[in-house]
Amino acid sequence: GEDVEQSLFLSVREGDSSVINCTYTDSSSTYLYWYKQEPGAGLQLLTYIFSNMDMKQDQRLTVLLNKKDKHLSLRIADTQTGDSAIYFCAERNNAGNMLTFGGGTRLMVKP
Amino acid sequence: EAGVVQSPRYKIIEKKQPVAFWCNPISGHNTLYWYRQNLGQGPELLIRYENEEAVDDSQLPKDRFSAERLKGVDSTLKIQPAELGDSAVYLCASSARGGYGEAFFGQGTRLTVV
């Protein structure tokens, strides 16, 4: 079955770049997503990347996809205290609408 | 446009009691998901609907959990009887056919079983 893994925790200083990593096992993934979850809230979609792309940039966010290694990363430039949250990667497989999430990475931004 | 609406936001019940959660997806979204999120973990799929048909319910504990999506719009998720281990946040999400398949989430229902 599908498996999505993330590191648990990342701490950065305000203004630095953050890089959150994710690995997945399903080679039939079509889309990969990054979601943000703030305390007590649902999941908010930040960005996505199609599996035939290797990079996508959206303002302060850069997504890198290494399909060979099944590795996905999210880079947040100029990280702000408001970026403190839990970040989830998720993959959608080619078999249907199955959406599988990683365990989440808690990002702490220190002033 | 209204997002995915869930109610209630919070629910505290005693074990062995029944509980129900309600979800109203984004208008026009064919696919509806129920996820359970345990503390400190990522969401895990319980059931997925395509219109009114449950197409993936392999992770739904069918001895105590049930779900329905009448008319392919709103959905309810029920637990009867609830157990202590059912304490979690229950998230509903919906997505449209085609596009890049992004799923939009509601704010969730936090269930505490005491």
PDB file of N, CA and C in Angstrom, chain B residues 29-106:
ATOM      1  N   HIS B  29     -19.137  19.336  -5.731  1.00  0.00           N
ATOM      2  CA  HIS B  29     -18.043  18.373  -5.552  1.00  0.00           C
ATOM      3  C   HIS B  29     -18.603  16.961  -5.471  1.00  0.00           C
ATOM      4  N   ASN B  30     -18.099  16.096  -6.355  1.00  0.00           N
ATOM      5  CA  ASN B  30     -18.608  14.736  -6.414  1.00  0.00           C
ATOM      6  C   ASN B  30     -18.015  13.845  -5.329  1.00  0.00           C
ATOM      7  N   THR B  31     -16.760  14.097  -5.006  1.00  0.00           N
ATOM      8  CA  THR B  31     -16.051  13.218  -4.088  1.00  0.00           C
ATOM      9  C   THR B  31     -16.082  13.787  -2.680  1.00  0.00           C
ATOM     10  N   LEU B  32     -16.418  12.933  -1.731  1.00  0.00           N
ATOM     11  CA  LEU B  32     -16.438  13.324  -0.330  1.00  0.00           C
ATOM     12  C   LEU B  32     -15.640  12.308   0.475  1.00  0.00           C
ATOM     13  N   TYR B  33     -14.806  12.813   1.366  1.00  0.00           N
ATOM     14  CA  TYR B  33     -13.951  11.971   2.196  1.00  0.00           C
ATOM     15  C   TYR B  33     -14.256  12.212   3.674  1.00  0.00           C
ATOM     16  N   TRP B  34     -14.169  11.153   4.450  1.00  0.00           N
ATOM     17  CA  TRP B  34     -14.098  11.271   5.908  1.00  0.00           C
ATOM     18  C   TRP B  34     -12.733  10.749   6.334  1.00  0.00           C
ATOM     19  N   TYR B  35     -12.021  11.583   7.082  1.00  0.00           N
ATOM     20  CA  TYR B  35     -10.724  11.210   7.619  1.00  0.00           C
ATOM     21  C   TYR B  35     -10.791  11.277   9.145  1.00  0.00           C
ATOM     22  N   ARG B  36      -9.965  10.476   9.781  1.00  0.00           N
ATOM     23  CA  ARG B  36      -9.781  10.572  11.234  1.00  0.00           C
ATOM     24  C   ARG B  36      -8.338  10.995  11.468  1.00  0.00           C
ATOM     25  N   GLN B  37      -8.164  11.978  12.348  1.00  0.00           N
ATOM     26  CA  GLN B  37      -6.821  12.446  12.673  1.00  0.00           C
ATOM     27  C   GLN B  37      -6.594  12.296  14.171  1.00  0.00           C
ATOM     28  N   ASN B  38      -5.734  11.356  14.524  1.00  0.00           N
ATOM     29  CA  ASN B  38      -5.369  11.185  15.922  1.00  0.00           C
ATOM     30  C   ASN B  38      -4.332  12.235  16.287  1.00  0.00           C
ATOM     31  N   LEU B  39      -4.207  12.503  17.557  1.00  0.00           N
ATOM     32  CA  LEU B  39      -3.314  13.554  18.037  1.00  0.00           C
ATOM     33  C   LEU B  39      -1.883  13.317  17.575  1.00  0.00           C
ATOM     34  N   GLY B  40      -1.310  14.296  16.927  1.00  0.00           N
ATOM     35  CA  GLY B  40       0.078  14.205  16.494  1.00  0.00           C
ATOM     36  C   GLY B  40       0.306  13.370  15.258  1.00  0.00           C
ATOM     37  N   GLN B  41      -0.768  13.014  14.564  1.00  0.00           N
ATOM     38  CA  GLN B  41      -0.627  12.184  13.371  1.00  0.00           C
ATOM     39  C   GLN B  41      -1.302  12.839  12.173  1.00  0.00           C
ATOM     40  N   GLY B  42      -1.060  12.268  11.014  1.00  0.00           N
ATOM     41  CA  GLY B  42      -1.714  12.747   9.820  1.00  0.00           C
ATOM     42  C   GLY B  42      -3.104  12.146   9.663  1.00  0.00           C
ATOM     43  N   PRO B  43      -3.930  12.737   8.813  1.00  0.00           N
ATOM     44  CA  PRO B  43      -5.277  12.189   8.591  1.00  0.00           C
ATOM     45  C   PRO B  43      -5.217  10.802   7.965  1.00  0.00           C
ATOM     46  N   GLU B  44      -6.107   9.945   8.402  1.00  0.00           N
ATOM     47  CA  GLU B  44      -6.235   8.592   7.845  1.00  0.00           C
ATOM     48  C   GLU B  44      -7.637   8.434   7.286  1.00  0.00           C
ATOM     49  N   LEU B  45      -7.710   7.928   6.071  1.00  0.00           N
ATOM     50  CA  LEU B  45      -9.003   7.825   5.404  1.00  0.00           C
ATOM     51  C   LEU B  45      -9.885   6.773   6.069  1.00  0.00           C
ATOM     52  N   LEU B  46     -11.128   7.158   6.325  1.00  0.00           N
ATOM     53  CA  LEU B  46     -12.128   6.209   6.805  1.00  0.00           C
ATOM     54  C   LEU B  46     -12.997   5.721   5.650  1.00  0.00           C
ATOM     55  N   ILE B  47     -13.485   6.666   4.850  1.00  0.00           N
ATOM     56  CA  ILE B  47     -14.384   6.316   3.762  1.00  0.00           C
ATOM     57  C   ILE B  47     -14.356   7.415   2.714  1.00  0.00           C
ATOM     58  N   ARG B  48     -14.534   6.993   1.463  1.00  0.00           N
ATOM     59  CA  ARG B  48     -14.594   7.942   0.343  1.00  0.00           C
ATOM     60  C   ARG B  48     -15.843   7.653  -0.474  1.00  0.00           C
ATOM     61  N   TYR B  49     -16.557   8.717  -0.807  1.00  0.00           N
ATOM     62  CA  TYR B  49     -17.744   8.623  -1.644  1.00  0.00           C
ATOM     63  C   TYR B  49     -17.484   9.253  -2.999  1.00  0.00           C
ATOM     64  N   GLU B  50     -17.983   8.623  -4.022  1.00  0.00           N
ATOM     65  CA  GLU B  50     -18.118   9.235  -5.326  1.00  0.00           C
ATOM     66  C   GLU B  50     -19.633   9.382  -5.544  1.00  0.00           C
ATOM     67  N   ASN B  51     -20.079  10.617  -5.513  1.00  0.00           N
ATOM     68  CA  ASN B  51     -21.526  10.874  -5.469  1.00  0.00           C
ATOM     69  C   ASN B  51     -22.104  10.158  -4.245  1.00  0.00           C
ATOM     70  N   GLU B  52     -23.114   9.315  -4.433  1.00  0.00           N
ATOM     71  CA  GLU B  52     -23.691   8.674  -3.247  1.00  0.00           C
ATOM     72  C   GLU B  52     -23.113   7.286  -2.978  1.00  0.00           C
ATOM     73  N   GLU B  53     -22.144   6.866  -3.798  1.00  0.00           N
ATOM     74  CA  GLU B  53     -21.603   5.519  -3.667  1.00  0.00           C
ATOM     75  C   GLU B  53     -20.319   5.522  -2.843  1.00  0.00           C
ATOM     76  N   ALA B  54     -20.269   4.667  -1.835  1.00  0.00           N
ATOM     77  CA  ALA B  54     -19.055   4.487  -1.048  1.00  0.00           C
ATOM     78  C   ALA B  54     -18.106   3.604  -1.850  1.00  0.00           C
ATOM     79  N   VAL B  55     -16.998   4.172  -2.333  1.00  0.00           N
ATOM     80  CA  VAL B  55     -16.099   3.416  -3.209  1.00  0.00           C
ATOM     81  C   VAL B  55     -14.853   2.929  -2.488  1.00  0.00           C
ATOM     82  N   ASP B  56     -14.601   3.427  -1.287  1.00  0.00           N
ATOM     83  CA  ASP B  56     -13.438   2.979  -0.527  1.00  0.00           C
ATOM     84  C   ASP B  56     -13.778   3.109   0.947  1.00  0.00           C
ATOM     85  N   ASP B  57     -14.124   2.002   1.578  1.00  0.00           N
ATOM     86  CA  ASP B  57     -14.439   2.023   3.005  1.00  0.00           C
ATOM     87  C   ASP B  57     -13.657   0.947   3.744  1.00  0.00           C
ATOM     88  N   SER B  58     -12.515   0.571   3.178  1.00  0.00           N
ATOM     89  CA  SER B  58     -11.756  -0.533   3.754  1.00  0.00           C
ATOM     90  C   SER B  58     -11.218  -0.222   5.141  1.00  0.00           C
ATOM     91  N   GLN B  59     -11.031   1.062   5.463  1.00  0.00           N
ATOM     92  CA  GLN B  59     -10.496   1.450   6.768  1.00  0.00           C
ATOM     93  C   GLN B  59     -11.590   1.807   7.765  1.00  0.00           C
ATOM     94  N   LEU B  60     -12.832   1.668   7.381  1.00  0.00           N
ATOM     95  CA  LEU B  60     -13.938   2.015   8.288  1.00  0.00           C
ATOM     96  C   LEU B  60     -14.240   0.815   9.192  1.00  0.00           C
ATOM     97  N   PRO B  61     -14.143   1.000  10.510  1.00  0.00           N
ATOM     98  CA  PRO B  61     -14.463  -0.111  11.437  1.00  0.00           C
ATOM     99  C   PRO B  61     -15.964  -0.371  11.419  1.00  0.00           C
ATOM    100  N   LYS B  62     -16.371  -1.318  10.607  1.00  0.00           N
ATOM    101  CA  LYS B  62     -17.787  -1.446  10.296  1.00  0.00           C
ATOM    102  C   LYS B  62     -18.634  -2.002  11.441  1.00  0.00           C
ATOM    103  N   ASP B  63     -17.970  -2.521  12.468  1.00  0.00           N
ATOM    104  CA  ASP B  63     -18.768  -3.019  13.586  1.00  0.00           C
ATOM    105  C   ASP B  63     -19.401  -1.874  14.371  1.00  0.00           C
ATOM    106  N   ARG B  64     -18.783  -0.690  14.316  1.00  0.00           N
ATOM    107  CA  ARG B  64     -19.330   0.415  15.105  1.00  0.00           C
ATOM    108  C   ARG B  64     -19.510   1.709  14.317  1.00  0.00           C
ATOM    109  N   PHE B  65     -18.871   1.801  13.166  1.00  0.00           N
ATOM    110  CA  PHE B  65     -18.946   3.020  12.367  1.00  0.00           C
ATOM    111  C   PHE B  65     -19.880   2.785  11.176  1.00  0.00           C
ATOM    112  N   SER B  66     -20.630   3.823  10.848  1.00  0.00           N
ATOM    113  CA  SER B  66     -21.433   3.791   9.623  1.00  0.00           C
ATOM    114  C   SER B  66     -21.447   5.183   9.030  1.00  0.00           C
ATOM    115  N   ALA B  67     -21.679   5.245   7.748  1.00  0.00           N
ATOM    116  CA  ALA B  67     -21.724   6.534   7.067  1.00  0.00           C
ATOM    117  C   ALA B  67     -22.747   6.459   5.957  1.00  0.00           C
ATOM    118  N   GLU B  68     -23.256   7.609   5.613  1.00  0.00           N
ATOM    119  CA  GLU B  68     -24.156   7.675   4.472  1.00  0.00           C
ATOM    120  C   GLU B  68     -24.015   9.022   3.792  1.00  0.00           C
ATOM    121  N   ARG B  69     -24.355   9.019   2.515  1.00  0.00           N
ATOM    122  CA  ARG B  69     -24.338  10.260   1.750  1.00  0.00           C
ATOM    123  C   ARG B  69     -25.567  10.217   0.828  1.00  0.00           C
ATOM    124  N   LEU B  70     -26.670  10.532   1.416  1.00  0.00           N
ATOM    125  CA  LEU B  70     -27.915  10.504   0.663  1.00  0.00           C
ATOM    126  C   LEU B  70     -27.921  11.603  -0.383  1.00  0.00           C
ATOM    127  N   LYS B  71     -28.406  11.287  -1.556  1.00  0.00           N
ATOM    128  CA  LYS B  71     -28.539  12.236  -2.671  1.00  0.00           C
ATOM    129  C   LYS B  71     -27.192  12.785  -3.117  1.00  0.00           C
ATOM    130  N   GLY B  72     -26.106  12.186  -2.659  1.00  0.00           N
ATOM    131  CA  GLY B  72     -24.788  12.589  -3.125  1.00  0.00           C
ATOM    132  C   GLY B  72     -24.355  13.976  -2.714  1.00  0.00           C
ATOM    133  N   VAL B  73     -24.929  14.505  -1.629  1.00  0.00           N
ATOM    134  CA  VAL B  73     -24.539  15.843  -1.184  1.00  0.00           C
ATOM    135  C   VAL B  73     -24.006  15.744   0.252  1.00  0.00           C
ATOM    136  N   ASP B  74     -24.857  16.035   1.244  1.00  0.00           N
ATOM    137  CA  ASP B  74     -24.436  15.976   2.640  1.00  0.00           C
ATOM    138  C   ASP B  74     -24.108  14.548   3.048  1.00  0.00           C
ATOM    139  N   SER B  75     -23.306  14.459   4.089  1.00  0.00           N
ATOM    140  CA  SER B  75     -22.946  13.135   4.592  1.00  0.00           C
ATOM    141  C   SER B  75     -22.965  13.140   6.115  1.00  0.00           C
ATOM    142  N   THR B  76     -23.284  12.001   6.681  1.00  0.00           N
ATOM    143  CA  THR B  76     -23.175  11.823   8.132  1.00  0.00           C
ATOM    144  C   THR B  76     -22.292  10.617   8.424  1.00  0.00           C
ATOM    145  N   LEU B  77     -21.543  10.721   9.478  1.00  0.00           N
ATOM    146  CA  LEU B  77     -20.702   9.645   9.981  1.00  0.00           C
ATOM    147  C   LEU B  77     -21.159   9.347  11.403  1.00  0.00           C
ATOM    148  N   LYS B  78     -21.436   8.084  11.685  1.00  0.00           N
ATOM    149  CA  LYS B  78     -21.959   7.720  12.994  1.00  0.00           C
ATOM    150  C   LYS B  78     -21.062   6.693  13.668  1.00  0.00           C
ATOM    151  N   ILE B  79     -20.960   6.803  14.973  1.00  0.00           N
ATOM    152  CA  ILE B  79     -20.244   5.816  15.773  1.00  0.00           C
ATOM    153  C   ILE B  79     -21.214   5.323  16.852  1.00  0.00           C
ATOM    154  N   GLN B  80     -21.391   4.008  16.902  1.00  0.00           N
ATOM    155  CA  GLN B  80     -22.280   3.440  17.916  1.00  0.00           C
ATOM    156  C   GLN B  80     -21.880   2.009  18.206  1.00  0.00           C
ATOM    157  N   PRO B  81     -21.428   1.721  19.432  1.00  0.00           N
ATOM    158  CA  PRO B  81     -21.173   2.644  20.534  1.00  0.00           C
ATOM    159  C   PRO B  81     -19.754   3.196  20.459  1.00  0.00           C
ATOM    160  N   ALA B  82     -19.541   4.370  20.995  1.00  0.00           N
ATOM    161  CA  ALA B  82     -18.209   4.970  20.980  1.00  0.00           C
ATOM    162  C   ALA B  82     -17.315   4.318  22.036  1.00  0.00           C
ATOM    163  N   GLU B  83     -16.032   4.250  21.720  1.00  0.00           N
ATOM    164  CA  GLU B  83     -15.026   3.729  22.641  1.00  0.00           C
ATOM    165  C   GLU B  83     -14.014   4.835  22.937  1.00  0.00           C
ATOM    166  N   LEU B  84     -13.263   4.651  24.012  1.00  0.00           N
ATOM    167  CA  LEU B  84     -12.275   5.673  24.393  1.00  0.00           C
ATOM    168  C   LEU B  84     -11.302   5.961  23.255  1.00  0.00           C
ATOM    169  N   GLY B  85     -10.913   4.917  22.526  1.00  0.00           N
ATOM    170  CA  GLY B  85      -9.950   5.067  21.438  1.00  0.00           C
ATOM    171  C   GLY B  85     -10.483   5.808  20.231  1.00  0.00           C
ATOM    172  N   ASP B  86     -11.767   6.128  20.228  1.00  0.00           N
ATOM    173  CA  ASP B  86     -12.343   6.887  19.111  1.00  0.00           C
ATOM    174  C   ASP B  86     -12.099   8.384  19.253  1.00  0.00           C
ATOM    175  N   SER B  87     -11.562   8.812  20.381  1.00  0.00           N
ATOM    176  CA  SER B  87     -11.257  10.234  20.559  1.00  0.00           C
ATOM    177  C   SER B  87     -10.260  10.667  19.501  1.00  0.00           C
ATOM    178  N   ALA B  88     -10.632  11.671  18.724  1.00  0.00           N
ATOM    179  CA  ALA B  88      -9.825  12.130  17.595  1.00  0.00           C
ATOM    180  C   ALA B  88     -10.538  13.322  16.969  1.00  0.00           C
ATOM    181  N   VAL B  89      -9.922  13.876  15.943  1.00  0.00           N
ATOM    182  CA  VAL B  89     -10.597  14.879  15.118  1.00  0.00           C
ATOM    183  C   VAL B  89     -11.070  14.189  13.843  1.00  0.00           C
ATOM    184  N   TYR B  90     -12.336  14.365  13.531  1.00  0.00           N
ATOM    185  CA  TYR B  90     -12.913  13.764  12.331  1.00  0.00           C
ATOM    186  C   TYR B  90     -13.059  14.863  11.280  1.00  0.00           C
ATOM    187  N   LEU B  91     -12.346  14.661  10.193  1.00  0.00           N
ATOM    188  CA  LEU B  91     -12.282  15.664   9.132  1.00  0.00           C
ATOM    189  C   LEU B  91     -13.075  15.207   7.916  1.00  0.00           C
ATOM    190  N   CYS B  92     -13.804  16.131   7.353  1.00  0.00           N
ATOM    191  CA  CYS B  92     -14.504  15.887   6.098  1.00  0.00           C
ATOM    192  C   CYS B  92     -13.837  16.733   5.013  1.00  0.00           C
ATOM    193  N   ALA B  93     -13.720  16.187   3.833  1.00  0.00           N
ATOM    194  CA  ALA B  93     -13.143  16.919   2.714  1.00  0.00           C
ATOM    195  C   ALA B  93     -13.935  16.599   1.458  1.00  0.00           C
ATOM    196  N   SER B  94     -13.846  17.476   0.473  1.00  0.00           N
ATOM    197  CA  SER B  94     -14.493  17.208  -0.808  1.00  0.00           C
ATOM    198  C   SER B  94     -13.595  17.674  -1.935  1.00  0.00           C
ATOM    199  N   SER B  95     -13.786  17.072  -3.080  1.00  0.00           N
ATOM    200  CA  SER B  95     -13.026  17.473  -4.257  1.00  0.00           C
ATOM    201  C   SER B  95     -13.911  17.332  -5.489  1.00  0.00           C
ATOM    202  N   ALA B  96     -13.538  18.094  -6.509  1.00  0.00           N
ATOM    203  CA  ALA B  96     -14.292  18.071  -7.765  1.00  0.00           C
ATOM    204  C   ALA B  96     -13.654  17.068  -8.713  1.00  0.00           C
ATOM    205  N   ARG B  97     -14.428  16.637  -9.677  1.00  0.00           N
ATOM    206  CA  ARG B  97     -13.904  15.734 -10.704  1.00  0.00           C
ATOM    207  C   ARG B  97     -12.971  16.528 -11.616  1.00  0.00           C
ATOM    208  N   GLY B  98     -11.868  15.922 -11.995  1.00  0.00           N
ATOM    209  CA  GLY B  98     -10.943  16.565 -12.909  1.00  0.00           C
ATOM    210  C   GLY B  98     -10.030  17.563 -12.216  1.00  0.00           C
ATOM    211  N   GLY B  99      -9.412  18.439 -13.001  1.00  0.00           N
ATOM    212  CA  GLY B  99      -8.488  19.417 -12.439  1.00  0.00           C
ATOM    213  C   GLY B  99      -7.296  18.723 -11.817  1.00  0.00           C
ATOM    214  N   TYR B 100      -6.754  19.298 -10.797  1.00  0.00           N
ATOM    215  CA  TYR B 100      -5.647  18.657 -10.113  1.00  0.00           C
ATOM    216  C   TYR B 100      -6.087  17.971  -8.838  1.00  0.00           C
ATOM    217  N   GLY B 101      -7.368  17.807  -8.679  1.00  0.00           N
ATOM    218  CA  GLY B 101      -7.911  16.952  -7.634  1.00  0.00           C
ATOM    219  C   GLY B 101      -7.685  17.411  -6.228  1.00  0.00           C
ATOM    220  N   GLU B 102      -7.513  18.704  -6.017  1.00  0.00           N
ATOM    221  CA  GLU B 102      -7.267  19.150  -4.646  1.00  0.00           C
ATOM    222  C   GLU B 102      -8.496  18.889  -3.785  1.00  0.00           C
ATOM    223  N   ALA B 103      -8.237  18.481  -2.571  1.00  0.00           N
ATOM    224  CA  ALA B 103      -9.301  18.247  -1.606  1.00  0.00           C
ATOM    225  C   ALA B 103      -9.368  19.435  -0.658  1.00  0.00           C
ATOM    226  N   PHE B 104     -10.578  19.923  -0.443  1.00  0.00           N
ATOM    227  CA  PHE B 104     -10.814  21.020   0.484  1.00  0.00           C
ATOM    228  C   PHE B 104     -11.371  20.439   1.777  1.00  0.00           C
ATOM    229  N   PHE B 105     -10.818  20.898   2.892  1.00  0.00           N
ATOM    230  CA  PHE B 105     -11.183  20.334   4.180  1.00  0.00           C
ATOM    231  C   PHE B 105     -12.069  21.256   4.989  1.00  0.00           C
ATOM    232  N   GLY B 106     -12.949  20.660   5.771  1.00  0.00           N
ATOM    233  CA  GLY B 106     -13.667  21.384   6.795  1.00  0.00           C
ATOM    234  C   GLY B 106     -12.787  21.546   8.024  1.00  0.00           C
TER     235      GLY B 106
END
